[in-house]
CSV table of C-alpha atoms and ligand atoms in Angstrom, one decimal:
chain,number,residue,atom,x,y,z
A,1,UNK,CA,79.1,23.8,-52.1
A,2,UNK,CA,81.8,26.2,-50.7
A,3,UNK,CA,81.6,30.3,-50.9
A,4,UNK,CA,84.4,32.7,-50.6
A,5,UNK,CA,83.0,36.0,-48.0
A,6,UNK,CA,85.1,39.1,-48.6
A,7,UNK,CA,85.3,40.8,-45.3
A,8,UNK,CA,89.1,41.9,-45.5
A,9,UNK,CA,88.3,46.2,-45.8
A,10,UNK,CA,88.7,48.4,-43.3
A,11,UNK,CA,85.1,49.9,-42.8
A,12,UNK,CA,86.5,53.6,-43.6
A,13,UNK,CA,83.2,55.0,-44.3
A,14,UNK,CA,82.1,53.4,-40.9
A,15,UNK,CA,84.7,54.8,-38.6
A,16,UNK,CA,85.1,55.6,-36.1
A,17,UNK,CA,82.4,52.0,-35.3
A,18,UNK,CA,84.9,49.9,-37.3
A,19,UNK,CA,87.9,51.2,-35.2
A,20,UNK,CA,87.4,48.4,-33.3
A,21,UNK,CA,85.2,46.3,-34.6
A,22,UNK,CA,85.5,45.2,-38.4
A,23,UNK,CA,82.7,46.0,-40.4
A,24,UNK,CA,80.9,42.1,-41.0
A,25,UNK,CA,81.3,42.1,-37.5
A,26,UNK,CA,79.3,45.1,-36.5
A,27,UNK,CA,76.3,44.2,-34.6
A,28,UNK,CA,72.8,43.8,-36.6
A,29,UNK,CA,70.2,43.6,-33.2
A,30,UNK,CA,72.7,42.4,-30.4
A,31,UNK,CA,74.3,39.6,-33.3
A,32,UNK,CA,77.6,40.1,-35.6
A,33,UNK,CA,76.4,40.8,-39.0
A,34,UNK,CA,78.7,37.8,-40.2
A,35,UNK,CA,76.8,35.3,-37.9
A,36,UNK,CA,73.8,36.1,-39.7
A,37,UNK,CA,75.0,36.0,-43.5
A,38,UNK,CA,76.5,32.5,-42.6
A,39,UNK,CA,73.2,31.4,-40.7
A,40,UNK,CA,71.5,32.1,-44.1
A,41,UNK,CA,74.0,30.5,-46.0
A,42,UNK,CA,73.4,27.1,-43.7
A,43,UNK,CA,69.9,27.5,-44.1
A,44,UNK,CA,70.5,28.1,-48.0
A,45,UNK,CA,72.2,24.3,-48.1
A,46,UNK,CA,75.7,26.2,-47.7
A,47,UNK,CA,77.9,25.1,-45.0
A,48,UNK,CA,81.1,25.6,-46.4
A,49,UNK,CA,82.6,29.4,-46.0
A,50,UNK,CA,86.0,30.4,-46.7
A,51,UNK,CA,86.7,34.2,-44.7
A,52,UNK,CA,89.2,36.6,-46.5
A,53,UNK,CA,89.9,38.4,-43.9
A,54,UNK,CA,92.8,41.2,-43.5
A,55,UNK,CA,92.0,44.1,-41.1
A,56,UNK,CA,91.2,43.2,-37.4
A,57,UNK,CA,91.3,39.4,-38.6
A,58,UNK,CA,91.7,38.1,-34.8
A,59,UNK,CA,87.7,39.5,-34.1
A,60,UNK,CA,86.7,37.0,-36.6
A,61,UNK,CA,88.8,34.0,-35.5
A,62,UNK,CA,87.8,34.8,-31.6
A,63,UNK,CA,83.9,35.0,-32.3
A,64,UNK,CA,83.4,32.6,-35.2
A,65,UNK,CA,86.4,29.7,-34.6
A,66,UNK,CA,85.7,26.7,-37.1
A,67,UNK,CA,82.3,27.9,-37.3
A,68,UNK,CA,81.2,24.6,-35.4
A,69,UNK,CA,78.9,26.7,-32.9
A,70,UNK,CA,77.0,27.6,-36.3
A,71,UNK,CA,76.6,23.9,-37.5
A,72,UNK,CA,78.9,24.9,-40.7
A,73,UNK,CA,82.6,24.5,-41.7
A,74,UNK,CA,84.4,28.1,-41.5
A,75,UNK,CA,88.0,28.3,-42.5
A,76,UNK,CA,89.2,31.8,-41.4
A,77,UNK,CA,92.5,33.2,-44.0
A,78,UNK,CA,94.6,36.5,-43.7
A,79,UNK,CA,95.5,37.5,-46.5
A,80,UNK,CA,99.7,39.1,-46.5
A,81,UNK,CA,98.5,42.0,-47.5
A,82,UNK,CA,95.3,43.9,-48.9
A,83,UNK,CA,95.1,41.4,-52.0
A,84,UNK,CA,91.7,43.0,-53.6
A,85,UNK,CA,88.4,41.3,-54.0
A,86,UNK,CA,89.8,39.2,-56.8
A,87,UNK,CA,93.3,38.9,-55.5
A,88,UNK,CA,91.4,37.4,-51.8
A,89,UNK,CA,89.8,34.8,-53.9
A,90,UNK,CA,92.6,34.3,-56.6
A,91,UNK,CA,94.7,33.5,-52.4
A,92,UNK,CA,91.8,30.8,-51.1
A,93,UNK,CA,92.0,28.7,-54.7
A,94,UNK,CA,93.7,25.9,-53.1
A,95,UNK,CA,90.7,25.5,-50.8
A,96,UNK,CA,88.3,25.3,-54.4
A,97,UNK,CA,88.0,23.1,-57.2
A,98,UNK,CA,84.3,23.7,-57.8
A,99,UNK,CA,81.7,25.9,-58.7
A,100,UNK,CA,82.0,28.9,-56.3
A,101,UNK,CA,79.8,31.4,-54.7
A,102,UNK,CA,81.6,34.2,-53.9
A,103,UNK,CA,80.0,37.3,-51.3
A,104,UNK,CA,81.1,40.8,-50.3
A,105,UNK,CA,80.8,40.8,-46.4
A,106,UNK,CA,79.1,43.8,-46.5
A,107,UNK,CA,75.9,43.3,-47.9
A,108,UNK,CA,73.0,41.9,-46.4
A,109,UNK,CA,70.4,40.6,-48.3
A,110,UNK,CA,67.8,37.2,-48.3
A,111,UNK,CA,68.6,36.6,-51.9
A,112,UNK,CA,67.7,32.5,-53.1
A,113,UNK,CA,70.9,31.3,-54.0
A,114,UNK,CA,69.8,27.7,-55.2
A,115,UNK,CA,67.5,29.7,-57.5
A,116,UNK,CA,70.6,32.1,-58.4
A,117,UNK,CA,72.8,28.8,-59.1
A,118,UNK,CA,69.6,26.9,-61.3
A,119,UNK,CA,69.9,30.3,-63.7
A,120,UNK,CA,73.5,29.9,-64.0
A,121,UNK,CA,73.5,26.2,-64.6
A,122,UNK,CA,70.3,26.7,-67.2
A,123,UNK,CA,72.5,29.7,-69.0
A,124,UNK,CA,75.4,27.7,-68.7
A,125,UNK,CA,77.0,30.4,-67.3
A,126,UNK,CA,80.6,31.2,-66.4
A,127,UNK,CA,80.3,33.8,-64.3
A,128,UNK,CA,76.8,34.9,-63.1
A,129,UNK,CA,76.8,38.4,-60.8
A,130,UNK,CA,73.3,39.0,-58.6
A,131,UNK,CA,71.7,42.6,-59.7
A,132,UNK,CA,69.9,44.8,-57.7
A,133,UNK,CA,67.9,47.9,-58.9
A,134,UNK,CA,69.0,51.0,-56.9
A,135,UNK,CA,68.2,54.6,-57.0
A,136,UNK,CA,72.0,55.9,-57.8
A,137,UNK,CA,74.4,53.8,-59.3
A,138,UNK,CA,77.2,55.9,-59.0
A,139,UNK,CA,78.5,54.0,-55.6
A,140,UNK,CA,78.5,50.8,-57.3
A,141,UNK,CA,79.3,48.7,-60.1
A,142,UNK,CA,76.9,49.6,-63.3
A,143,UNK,CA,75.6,45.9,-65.3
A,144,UNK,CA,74.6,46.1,-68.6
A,145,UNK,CA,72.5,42.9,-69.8
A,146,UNK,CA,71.0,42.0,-72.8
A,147,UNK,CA,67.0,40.8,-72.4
A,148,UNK,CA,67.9,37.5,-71.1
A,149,UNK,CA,70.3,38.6,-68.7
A,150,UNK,CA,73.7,38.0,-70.4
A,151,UNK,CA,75.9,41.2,-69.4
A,152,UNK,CA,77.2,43.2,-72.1
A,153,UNK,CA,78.9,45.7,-69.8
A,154,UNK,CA,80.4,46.3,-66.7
A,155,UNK,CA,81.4,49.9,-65.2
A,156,UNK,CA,82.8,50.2,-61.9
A,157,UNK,CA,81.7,53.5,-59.9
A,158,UNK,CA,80.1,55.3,-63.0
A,159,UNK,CA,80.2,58.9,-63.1
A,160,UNK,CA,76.5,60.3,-63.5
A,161,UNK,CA,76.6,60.7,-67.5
A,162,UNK,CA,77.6,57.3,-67.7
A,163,UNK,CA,74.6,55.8,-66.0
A,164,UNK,CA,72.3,53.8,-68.1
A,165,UNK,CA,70.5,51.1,-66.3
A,166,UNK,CA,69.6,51.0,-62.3
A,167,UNK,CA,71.0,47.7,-62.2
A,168,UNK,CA,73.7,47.2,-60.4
A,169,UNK,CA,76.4,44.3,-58.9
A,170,UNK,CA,74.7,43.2,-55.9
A,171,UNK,CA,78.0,41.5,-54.7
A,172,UNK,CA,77.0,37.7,-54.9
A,173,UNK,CA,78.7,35.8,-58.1
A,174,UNK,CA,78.6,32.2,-58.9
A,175,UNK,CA,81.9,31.6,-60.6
A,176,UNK,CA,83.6,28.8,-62.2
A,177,UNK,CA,86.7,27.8,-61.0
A,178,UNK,CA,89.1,27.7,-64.4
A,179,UNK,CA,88.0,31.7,-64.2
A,180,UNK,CA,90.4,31.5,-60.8
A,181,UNK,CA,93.3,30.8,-63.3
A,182,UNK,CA,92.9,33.9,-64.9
A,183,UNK,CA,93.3,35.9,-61.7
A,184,UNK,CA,97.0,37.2,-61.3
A,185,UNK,CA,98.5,35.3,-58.2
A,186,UNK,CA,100.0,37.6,-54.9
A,187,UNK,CA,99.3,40.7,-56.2
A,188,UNK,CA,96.2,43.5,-55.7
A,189,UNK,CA,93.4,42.3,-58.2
A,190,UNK,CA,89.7,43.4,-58.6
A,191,UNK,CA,86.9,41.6,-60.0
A,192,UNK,CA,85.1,44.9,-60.5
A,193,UNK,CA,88.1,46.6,-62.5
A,194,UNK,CA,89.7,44.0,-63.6
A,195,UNK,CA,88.0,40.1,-63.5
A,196,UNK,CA,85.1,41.1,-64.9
A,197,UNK,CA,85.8,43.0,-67.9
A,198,UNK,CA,88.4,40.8,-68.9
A,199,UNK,CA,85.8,38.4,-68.6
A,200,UNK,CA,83.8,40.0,-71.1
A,201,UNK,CA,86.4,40.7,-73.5
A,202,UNK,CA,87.0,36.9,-73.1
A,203,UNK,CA,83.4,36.4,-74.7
A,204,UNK,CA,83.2,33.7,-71.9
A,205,UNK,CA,79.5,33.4,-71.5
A,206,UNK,CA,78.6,36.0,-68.2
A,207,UNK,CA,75.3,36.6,-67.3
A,208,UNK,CA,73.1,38.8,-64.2
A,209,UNK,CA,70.6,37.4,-62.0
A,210,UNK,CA,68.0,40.0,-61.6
A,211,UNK,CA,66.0,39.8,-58.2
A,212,UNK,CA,63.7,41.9,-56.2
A,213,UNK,CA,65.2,40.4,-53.1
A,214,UNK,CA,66.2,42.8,-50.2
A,215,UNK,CA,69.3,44.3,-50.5
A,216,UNK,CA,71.4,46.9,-48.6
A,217,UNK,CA,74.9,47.6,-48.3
A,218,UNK,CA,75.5,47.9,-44.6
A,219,UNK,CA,78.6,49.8,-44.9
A,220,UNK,CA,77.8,53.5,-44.5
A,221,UNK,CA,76.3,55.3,-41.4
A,222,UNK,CA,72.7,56.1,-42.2
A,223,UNK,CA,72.5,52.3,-44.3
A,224,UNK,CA,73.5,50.7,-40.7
A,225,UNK,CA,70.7,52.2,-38.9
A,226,UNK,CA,68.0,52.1,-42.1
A,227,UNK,CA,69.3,48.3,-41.8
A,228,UNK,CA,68.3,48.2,-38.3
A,229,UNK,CA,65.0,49.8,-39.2
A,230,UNK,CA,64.3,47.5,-42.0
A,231,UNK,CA,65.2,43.9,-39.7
A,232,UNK,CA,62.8,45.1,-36.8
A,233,UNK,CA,60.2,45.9,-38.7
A,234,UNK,CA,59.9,42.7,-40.3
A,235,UNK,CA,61.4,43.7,-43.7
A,236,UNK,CA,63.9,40.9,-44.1
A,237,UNK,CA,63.9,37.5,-42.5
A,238,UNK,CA,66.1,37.7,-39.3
A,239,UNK,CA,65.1,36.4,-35.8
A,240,UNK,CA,64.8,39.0,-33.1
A,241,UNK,CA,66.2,38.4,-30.1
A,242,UNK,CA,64.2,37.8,-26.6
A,243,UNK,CA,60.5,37.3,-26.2
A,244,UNK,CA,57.6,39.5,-27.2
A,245,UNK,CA,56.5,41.4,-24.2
A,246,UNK,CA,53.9,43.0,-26.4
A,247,UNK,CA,53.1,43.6,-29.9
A,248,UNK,CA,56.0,45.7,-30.7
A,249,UNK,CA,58.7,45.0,-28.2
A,250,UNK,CA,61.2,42.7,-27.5
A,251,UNK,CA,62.9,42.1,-24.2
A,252,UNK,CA,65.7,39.8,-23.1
A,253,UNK,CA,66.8,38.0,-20.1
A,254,UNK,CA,66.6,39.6,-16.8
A,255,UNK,CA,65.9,42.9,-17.8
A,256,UNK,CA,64.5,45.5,-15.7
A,257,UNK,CA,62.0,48.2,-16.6
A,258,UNK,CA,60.3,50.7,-14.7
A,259,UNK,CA,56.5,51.0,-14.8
A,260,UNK,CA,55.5,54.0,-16.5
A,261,UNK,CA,58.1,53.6,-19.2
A,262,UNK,CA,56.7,54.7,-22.8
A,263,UNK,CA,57.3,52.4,-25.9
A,264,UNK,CA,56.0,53.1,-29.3
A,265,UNK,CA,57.6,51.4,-32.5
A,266,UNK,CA,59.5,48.4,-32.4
A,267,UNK,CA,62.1,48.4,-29.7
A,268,UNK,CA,64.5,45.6,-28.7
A,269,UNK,CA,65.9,46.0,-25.6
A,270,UNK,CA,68.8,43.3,-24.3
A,271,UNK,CA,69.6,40.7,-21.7
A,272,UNK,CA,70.6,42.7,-18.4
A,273,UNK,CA,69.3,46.5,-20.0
A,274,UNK,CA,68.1,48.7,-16.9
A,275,UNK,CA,65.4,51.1,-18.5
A,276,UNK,CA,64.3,54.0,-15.3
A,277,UNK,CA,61.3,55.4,-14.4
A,278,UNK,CA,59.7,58.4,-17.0
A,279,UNK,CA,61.9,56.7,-20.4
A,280,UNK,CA,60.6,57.6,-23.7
A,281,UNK,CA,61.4,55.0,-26.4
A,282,UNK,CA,60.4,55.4,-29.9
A,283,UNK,CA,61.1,52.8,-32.2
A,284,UNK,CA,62.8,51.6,-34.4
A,285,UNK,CA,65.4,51.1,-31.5
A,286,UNK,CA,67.7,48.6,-30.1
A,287,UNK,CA,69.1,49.1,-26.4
A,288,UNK,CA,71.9,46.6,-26.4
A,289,UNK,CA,72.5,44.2,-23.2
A,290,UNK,CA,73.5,45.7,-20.2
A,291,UNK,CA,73.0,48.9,-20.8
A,292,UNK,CA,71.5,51.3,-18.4
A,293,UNK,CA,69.3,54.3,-19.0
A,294,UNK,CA,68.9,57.1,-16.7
A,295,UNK,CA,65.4,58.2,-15.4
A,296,UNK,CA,63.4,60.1,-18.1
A,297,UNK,CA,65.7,59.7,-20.7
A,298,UNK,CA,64.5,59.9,-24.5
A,299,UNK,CA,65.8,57.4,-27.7
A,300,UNK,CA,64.8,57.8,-30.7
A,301,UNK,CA,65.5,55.5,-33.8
A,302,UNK,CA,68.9,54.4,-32.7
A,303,UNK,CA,70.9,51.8,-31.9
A,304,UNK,CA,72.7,51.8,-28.9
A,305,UNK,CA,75.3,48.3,-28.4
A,306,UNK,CA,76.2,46.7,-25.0
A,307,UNK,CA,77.1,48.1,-21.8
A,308,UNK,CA,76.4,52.0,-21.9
A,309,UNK,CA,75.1,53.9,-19.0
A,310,UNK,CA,73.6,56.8,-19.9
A,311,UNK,CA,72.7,59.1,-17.3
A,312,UNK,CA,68.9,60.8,-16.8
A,313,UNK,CA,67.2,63.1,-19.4
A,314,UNK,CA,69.7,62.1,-21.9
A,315,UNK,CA,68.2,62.8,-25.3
A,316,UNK,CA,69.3,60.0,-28.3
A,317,UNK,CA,67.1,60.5,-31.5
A,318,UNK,CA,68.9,58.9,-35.0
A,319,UNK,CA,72.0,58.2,-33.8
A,320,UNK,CA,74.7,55.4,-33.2
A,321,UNK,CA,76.6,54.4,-29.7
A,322,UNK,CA,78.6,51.8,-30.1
A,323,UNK,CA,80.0,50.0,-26.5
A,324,UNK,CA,81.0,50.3,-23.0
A,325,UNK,CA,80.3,54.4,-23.0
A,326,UNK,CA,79.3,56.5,-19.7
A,327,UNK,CA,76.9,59.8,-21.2
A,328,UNK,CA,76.1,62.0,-18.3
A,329,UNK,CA,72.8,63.2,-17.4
A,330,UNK,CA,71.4,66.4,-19.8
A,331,UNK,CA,73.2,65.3,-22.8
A,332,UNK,CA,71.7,65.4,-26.5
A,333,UNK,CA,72.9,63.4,-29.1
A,334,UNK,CA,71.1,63.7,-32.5
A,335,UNK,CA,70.8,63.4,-36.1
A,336,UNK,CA,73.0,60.9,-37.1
A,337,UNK,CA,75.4,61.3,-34.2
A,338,UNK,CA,78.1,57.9,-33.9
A,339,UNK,CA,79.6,57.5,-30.8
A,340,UNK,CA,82.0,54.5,-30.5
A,341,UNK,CA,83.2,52.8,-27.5
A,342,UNK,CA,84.6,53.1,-24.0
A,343,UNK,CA,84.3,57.1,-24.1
A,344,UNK,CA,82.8,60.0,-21.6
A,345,UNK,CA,80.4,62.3,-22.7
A,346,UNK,CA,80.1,65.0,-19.3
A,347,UNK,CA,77.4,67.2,-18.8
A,348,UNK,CA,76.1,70.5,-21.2
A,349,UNK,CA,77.0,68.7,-24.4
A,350,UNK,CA,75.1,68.4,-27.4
A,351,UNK,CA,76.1,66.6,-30.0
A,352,UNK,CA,74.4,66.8,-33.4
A,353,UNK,CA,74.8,66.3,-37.6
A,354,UNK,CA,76.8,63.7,-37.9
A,355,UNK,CA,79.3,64.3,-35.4
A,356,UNK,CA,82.0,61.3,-34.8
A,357,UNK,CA,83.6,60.5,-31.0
A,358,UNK,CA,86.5,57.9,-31.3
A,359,UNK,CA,87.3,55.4,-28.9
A,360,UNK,CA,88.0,56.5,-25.6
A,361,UNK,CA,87.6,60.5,-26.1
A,362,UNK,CA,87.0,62.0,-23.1
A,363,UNK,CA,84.2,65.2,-23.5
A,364,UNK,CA,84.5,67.6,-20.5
A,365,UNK,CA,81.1,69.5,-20.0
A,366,UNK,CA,80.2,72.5,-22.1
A,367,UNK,CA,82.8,70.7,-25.2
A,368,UNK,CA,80.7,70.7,-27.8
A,369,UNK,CA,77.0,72.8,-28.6
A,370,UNK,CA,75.6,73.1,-31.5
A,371,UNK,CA,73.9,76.5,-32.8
B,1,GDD,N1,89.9,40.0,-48.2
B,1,GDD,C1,89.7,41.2,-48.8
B,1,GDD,N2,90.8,41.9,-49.3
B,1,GDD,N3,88.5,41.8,-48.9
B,1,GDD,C2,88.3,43.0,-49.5
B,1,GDD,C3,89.4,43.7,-50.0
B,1,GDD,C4,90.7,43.1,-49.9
B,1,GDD,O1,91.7,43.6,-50.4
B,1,GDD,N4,88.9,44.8,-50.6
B,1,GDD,C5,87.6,44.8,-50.4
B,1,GDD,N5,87.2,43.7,-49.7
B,1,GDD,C6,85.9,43.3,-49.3
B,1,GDD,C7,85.2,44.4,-48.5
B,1,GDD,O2,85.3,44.0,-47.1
B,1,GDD,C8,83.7,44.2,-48.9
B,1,GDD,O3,83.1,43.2,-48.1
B,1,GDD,C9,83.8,43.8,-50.3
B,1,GDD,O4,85.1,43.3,-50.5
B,1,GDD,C10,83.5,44.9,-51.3
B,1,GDD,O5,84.4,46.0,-51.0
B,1,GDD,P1,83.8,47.4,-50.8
B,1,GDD,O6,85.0,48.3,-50.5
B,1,GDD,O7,82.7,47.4,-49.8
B,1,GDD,O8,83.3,47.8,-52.2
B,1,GDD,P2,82.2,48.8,-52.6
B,1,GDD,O9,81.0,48.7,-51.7
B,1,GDD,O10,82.8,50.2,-52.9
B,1,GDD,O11,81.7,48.2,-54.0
B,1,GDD,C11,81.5,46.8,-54.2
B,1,GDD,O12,80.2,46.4,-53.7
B,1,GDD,C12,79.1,47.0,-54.4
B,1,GDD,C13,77.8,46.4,-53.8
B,1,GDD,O13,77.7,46.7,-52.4
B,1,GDD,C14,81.6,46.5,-55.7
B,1,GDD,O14,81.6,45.1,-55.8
B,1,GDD,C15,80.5,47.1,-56.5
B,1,GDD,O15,80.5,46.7,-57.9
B,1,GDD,C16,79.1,46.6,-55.9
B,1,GDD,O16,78.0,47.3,-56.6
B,2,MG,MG1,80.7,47.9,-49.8
């Protein structure tokens, strides 16, 4: 069986990380997000995945080629232009003639597809969408369905009085490929605002499959690090990189750690990481390979990728650093802080609330302080 993986948007709401790096491709513990949905998808008798890709679509081809490394066939197409998630599909339908699953690239979650595609075979289904419970609706697409799950309505980004159910479009379908006909050809089509109710108004049978499986949508700051928080401590199945060093920590290959180090919480440190003398590290926290980190430094909750060198007493608590960045000694970065790659943080700053550093900024000392 083949599936279609959206993974052509730009990542706005996770810039400046996705200036660089396309969103599916963001790291999850040292491994491209993407790697892992299509690892489940193997393991989930998959092996077939079509890519629409559009923004940064030469990351994908570089890291994932013909998917061979992943024991699965991965066909890799750029789209002319952003097409929408329908119009993507609607530009791959030469590559389907069966039933399809199709995935947003954004979303990770250990949902049973073969128990997905036995409820839309038993309903005889056209066009079955996976539903999630979630505590706002508002940032999603609202599902309406009748007792036995057939969907009665379908409202893209509801505003609050419209809200009804917590059920939303957990971004799996299972769709049948006539449906593809229906999809207007080279032009910008959604299924959200425009597949599905048409769908409906079609009376062509459409039905939601309900599950308590996890579910997050990686693609905001604080739902990339909850994500992080929820994978190393053992909330979704995902393999952690390394070997155990003791109950709660991870460590790769030729890693280096000082003695009287502190670990509490899960921590997963990388292949090459340098961790000095007097470190505080307070899980949930990934240190990403090669890094190094300064003597009596403090991380908290964060996620730090490859090759950073931050200096000593550097303070990191809830925050993001993306790659290849040199933080001097005495800095603070807090509360939700994303730093992205190859920039210089000098002494005296302290960065804090959500502050964003592009690629290659350059921070003199005393820059920035907050009050
Ligand atoms: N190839 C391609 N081309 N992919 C696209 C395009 C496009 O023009 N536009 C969006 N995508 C991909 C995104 O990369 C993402 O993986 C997926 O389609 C969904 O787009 P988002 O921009 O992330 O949509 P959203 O998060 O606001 O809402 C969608 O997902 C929610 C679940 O997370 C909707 O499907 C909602 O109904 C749903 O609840
Ligand atoms: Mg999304």
């Amino acid at each position: 069986m083949k599936a279609v993986i959206l993974v052509g948007g730009f990542g706005t709401r996770l810039r400046p990380l996705t200036v660089n790096t396309p969103k599916p491709m963001l790291p999850l513990v040292g491994t491209p997000f993407i790697e892992w949905m299509l690892t489940n998808l193997r393991d989930q008798g998959i092996d077939e995945a079509i890519l629409c890709v559009q923004y940064l679509a030469d990351r994908f081809r570089i890291a994932l080629g013909d998917g061979s490394r992943l024991g699965m066939k991965v066909h890799i197409i750029e789209e002319p232009e952003p097409r929408g998630t329908a119009g993507a599909v609607k530009h791959v339908a030469h590559l389907l003639d069966d039933t399809t699953f199709v995935f947003n690239g954004d979303v990770m979650t250990d949902l049973d597809l073969q128990a997905m595609l036995a409820f839309h075979r038993a309903k005889k289904s056209q066009l079955t969408i996976a539903l999630t419970p979630v505590e706002d609706p508002t940032a999603f697409g609202l599902v309406e369905t009748t007792a036995d799950g057939q969907i009665t309505r379908f409202l893209e980004k509801p505003k609050p009085e419209e809200v009804t159910t917590n059920m939303i479009n957990a971004g799996t379908y299972i769709i049948e490929p006539h449906l593809f006909d229906d999809i207007p050809a080279n032009q910008h089509y959604m299924f959200e605002r425009g597949l599905f109710p048409s769908t409906l108004q079609k009376n062509h049978p459409m039905y939601g499959f309900a599950s308590d499986a996890y579910w997050t949508d990686i693609g905001k700051p604080q739902t990339y690090l909850d994500v992080h928080h929820d994978i190393i401590n053992g909330k979704v199945r995902f393999a952690l990189p390394g070997t155990q060093a003791k109950p709660k920590l991870w460590v790769g290959k030729n890693v280096t750690i000082a003695a009287d180090v502190t670990f509490s919480g899960p921590v997963v440190v990388g292949d090459g990481a340098h961790i000095a003398s007097g470190c505080v590290i307070t899980g949930p926290t990934i240190i990403g390979a090669h890094t190094q980190v300064g003597a009596g430094t403090a991380i908290t909750a964060s996620v730090i990728w490859q090759e950073n060198h931050l200096g000593a007493d550097v303070v990191v608590s809830h925050s993001v650093i993306g790659h290849r960045n040199r933080i001097a000694a005495g800095v603070k970065i807090h509360n939700g802080t994303i730093i992205s790659d190859d920039t210089v943080i000098d002494g005296d700053n302290s960065l804090d609330r959500g502050v964003r550093v592009w690629p290659g900024t350059t921070l003199a000392k005393q820059s920035i302080s907050f009050q």
